[in-house]
XYZ file of C-alpha atoms in Angstrom:
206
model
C 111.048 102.969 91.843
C 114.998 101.960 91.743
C 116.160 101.190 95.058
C 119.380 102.968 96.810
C 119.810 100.494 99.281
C 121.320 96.939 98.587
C 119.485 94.006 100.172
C 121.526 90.977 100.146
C 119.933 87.466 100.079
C 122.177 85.392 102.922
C 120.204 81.969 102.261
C 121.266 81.086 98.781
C 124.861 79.363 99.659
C 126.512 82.778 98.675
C 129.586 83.316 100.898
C 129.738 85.366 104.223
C 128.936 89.240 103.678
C 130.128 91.802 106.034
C 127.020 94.204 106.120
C 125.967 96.671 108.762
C 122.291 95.795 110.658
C 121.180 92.500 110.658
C 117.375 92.826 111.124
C 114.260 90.770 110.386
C 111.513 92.626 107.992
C 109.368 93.052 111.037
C 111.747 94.518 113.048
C 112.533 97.402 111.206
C 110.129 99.595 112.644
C 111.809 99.537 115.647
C 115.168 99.674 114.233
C 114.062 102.943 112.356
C 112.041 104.135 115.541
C 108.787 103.987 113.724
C 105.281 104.327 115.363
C 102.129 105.032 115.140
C 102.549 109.088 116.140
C 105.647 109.524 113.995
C 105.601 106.859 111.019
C 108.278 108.920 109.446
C 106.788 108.319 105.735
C 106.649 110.672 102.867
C 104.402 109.790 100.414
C 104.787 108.981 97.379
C 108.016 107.010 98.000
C 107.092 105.370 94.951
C 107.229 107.058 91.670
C 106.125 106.437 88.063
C 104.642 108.112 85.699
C 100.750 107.306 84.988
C 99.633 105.340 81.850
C 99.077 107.496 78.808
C 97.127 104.827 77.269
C 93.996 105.240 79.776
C 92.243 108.117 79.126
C 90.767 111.319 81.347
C 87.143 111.365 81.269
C 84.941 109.073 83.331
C 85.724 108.091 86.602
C 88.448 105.180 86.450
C 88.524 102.322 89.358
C 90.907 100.133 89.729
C 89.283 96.650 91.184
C 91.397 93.590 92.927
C 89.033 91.222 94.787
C 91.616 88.210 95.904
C 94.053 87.922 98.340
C 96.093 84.684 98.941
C 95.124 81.363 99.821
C 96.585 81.492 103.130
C 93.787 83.518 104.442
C 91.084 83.312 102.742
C 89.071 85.982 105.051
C 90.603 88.666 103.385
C 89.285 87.566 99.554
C 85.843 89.308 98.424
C 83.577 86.926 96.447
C 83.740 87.834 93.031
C 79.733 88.132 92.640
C 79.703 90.841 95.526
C 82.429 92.779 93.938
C 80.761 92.755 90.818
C 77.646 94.547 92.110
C 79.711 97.763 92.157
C 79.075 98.097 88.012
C 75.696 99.206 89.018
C 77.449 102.417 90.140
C 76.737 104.397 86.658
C 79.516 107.080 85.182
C 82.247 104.638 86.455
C 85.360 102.487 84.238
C 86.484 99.740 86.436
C 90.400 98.033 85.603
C 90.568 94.631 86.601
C 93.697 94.364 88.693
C 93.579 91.018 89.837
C 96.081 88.764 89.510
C 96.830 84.811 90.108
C 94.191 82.048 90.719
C 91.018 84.769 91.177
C 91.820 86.575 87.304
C 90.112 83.447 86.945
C 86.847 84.474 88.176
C 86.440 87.303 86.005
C 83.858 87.668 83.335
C 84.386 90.677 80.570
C 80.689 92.214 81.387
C 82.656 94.065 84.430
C 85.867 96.024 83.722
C 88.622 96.266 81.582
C 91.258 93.565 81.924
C 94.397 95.778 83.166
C 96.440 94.248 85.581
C 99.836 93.327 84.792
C 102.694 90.678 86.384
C 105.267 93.237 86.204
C 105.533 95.452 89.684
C 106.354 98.161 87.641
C 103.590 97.979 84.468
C 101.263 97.610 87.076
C 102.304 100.475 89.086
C 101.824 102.666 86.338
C 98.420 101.282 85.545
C 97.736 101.881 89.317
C 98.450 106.116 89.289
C 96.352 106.488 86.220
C 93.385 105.752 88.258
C 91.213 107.629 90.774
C 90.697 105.162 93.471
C 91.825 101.656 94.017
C 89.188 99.505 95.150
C 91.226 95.982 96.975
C 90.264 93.548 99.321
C 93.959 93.319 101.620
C 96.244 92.811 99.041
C 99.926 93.998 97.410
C 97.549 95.970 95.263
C 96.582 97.986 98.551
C 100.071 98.694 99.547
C 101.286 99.735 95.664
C 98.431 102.140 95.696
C 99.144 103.839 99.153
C 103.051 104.086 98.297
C 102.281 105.827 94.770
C 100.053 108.194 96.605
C 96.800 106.542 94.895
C 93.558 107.018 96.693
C 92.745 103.110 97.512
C 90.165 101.793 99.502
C 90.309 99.055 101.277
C 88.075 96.342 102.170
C 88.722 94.318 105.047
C 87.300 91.474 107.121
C 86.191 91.759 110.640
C 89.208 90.546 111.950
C 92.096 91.402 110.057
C 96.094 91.983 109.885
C 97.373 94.253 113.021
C 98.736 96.415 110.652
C 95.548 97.819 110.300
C 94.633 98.543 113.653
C 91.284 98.293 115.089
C 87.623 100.598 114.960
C 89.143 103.665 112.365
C 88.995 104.081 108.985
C 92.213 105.610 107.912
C 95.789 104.504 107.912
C 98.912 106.017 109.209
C 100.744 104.116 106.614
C 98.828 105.658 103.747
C 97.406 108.895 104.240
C 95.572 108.262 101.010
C 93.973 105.132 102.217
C 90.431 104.681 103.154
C 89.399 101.693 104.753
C 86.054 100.011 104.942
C 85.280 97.447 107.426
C 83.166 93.817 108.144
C 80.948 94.325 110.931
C 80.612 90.506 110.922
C 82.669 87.884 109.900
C 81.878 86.976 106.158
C 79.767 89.634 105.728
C 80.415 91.690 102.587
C 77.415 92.617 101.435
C 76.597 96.010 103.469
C 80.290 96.647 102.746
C 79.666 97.054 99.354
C 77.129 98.554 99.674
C 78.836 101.434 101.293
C 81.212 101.047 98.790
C 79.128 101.389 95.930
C 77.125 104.399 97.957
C 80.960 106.437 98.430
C 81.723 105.771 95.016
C 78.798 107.253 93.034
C 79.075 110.149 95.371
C 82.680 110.354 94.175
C 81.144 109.889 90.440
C 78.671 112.749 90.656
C 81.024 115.494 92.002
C 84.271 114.311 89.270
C 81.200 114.975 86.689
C 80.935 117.852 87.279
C 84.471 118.873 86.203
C 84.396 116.507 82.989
């Protein structure tokens, strides 16, 4: 995950740099000549190597149900996220980080998330799917190549686009969407419904 380009900060009182583009973050698209037909990513263009610690076996789920306080639309209420433990054959890690770790009780999950970007992004490719509500946890998962799923409100971030359920970010990505606003519950429930699927036929190879 080491960088080979240098970003230089040019708000902290350093002197003047000489440097080569000066471009916003959101710009960059269109100084790379990015779109939607040719997003020019290979992925992974991150790269670690998984846990050791968590084991093969059962079906492992990685779970993040918060997103920041800024928009709250995007945060999953910790009691509907906890109905996917019904789904039998499955160990869920706890991913979450910041004010909604708070939430969790130790009757769902393993407690696995880490502050370090890259502890946590080698937690992240030991699992087989990433379960996140719009989150960095979403965008570490696609990058690493991580099948993630992603649970979004009825109105969310352009970056996801509008009436599909894939990404041309993340080719990896799968993304389940509110047909209301605020209502989670029949996303879930698809949720939990794709997920024992996916349970059943990793079984079978166990």
């Amino acid at each position: 995950m080491e960088s080979s380009a240098e970003f230089l900060p040019i708000s902290d009182g350093s002197p003047p740099v000489e440097y080569d583009i000066d471009a916003e973050l959101m710009e960059l698209p269109y100084v790379l000549r990015i779109n939607i037909n040719n997003p020019i990513i290979e992925i992974p263009y991150l790269r670690v190597k998984a846990r050791e610690y968590i084991e093969r076996g059962r079906l492992k789920a990685g779970i993040a149900w918060k997103s920041g306080d800024w928009d709250a639309r995007r945060s999953i209420p910790y009691e509907k996220m906890k109905l996917l433990n019904k789904v039998e054959g499955v160990d869920f890690h706890i991913l979450q980080k910041g004010k909604g770790l708070s939430e969790w009780t130790d009757n769902f999950g393993f407690l696995s998330g880490s502050e370090d970007i890259y502890e946590a992004a080698e937690i992240v490719k030991s699992l087989d799917v990433v379960i996140t509500a719009d989150t960095m946890i979403a965008h570490l998962a696609g990058a690493l190549g991580v099948r993630v799923w992603l649970l979004l409100c009825d109105d969310p971030d352009w970056r996801w686009f509008e009436n599909r359920s894939d990404s041309p970010w993340y080719p990896t990505m799968r993304i389940f969407r509110q047909k209301k606003a605020g209502e989670w519950d029949k996303v879930i429930a698809e949720v939990a419904q794709e997920l024992s699927i996916m349970q059943k036929k990793a079984s079978k190879f166990c």
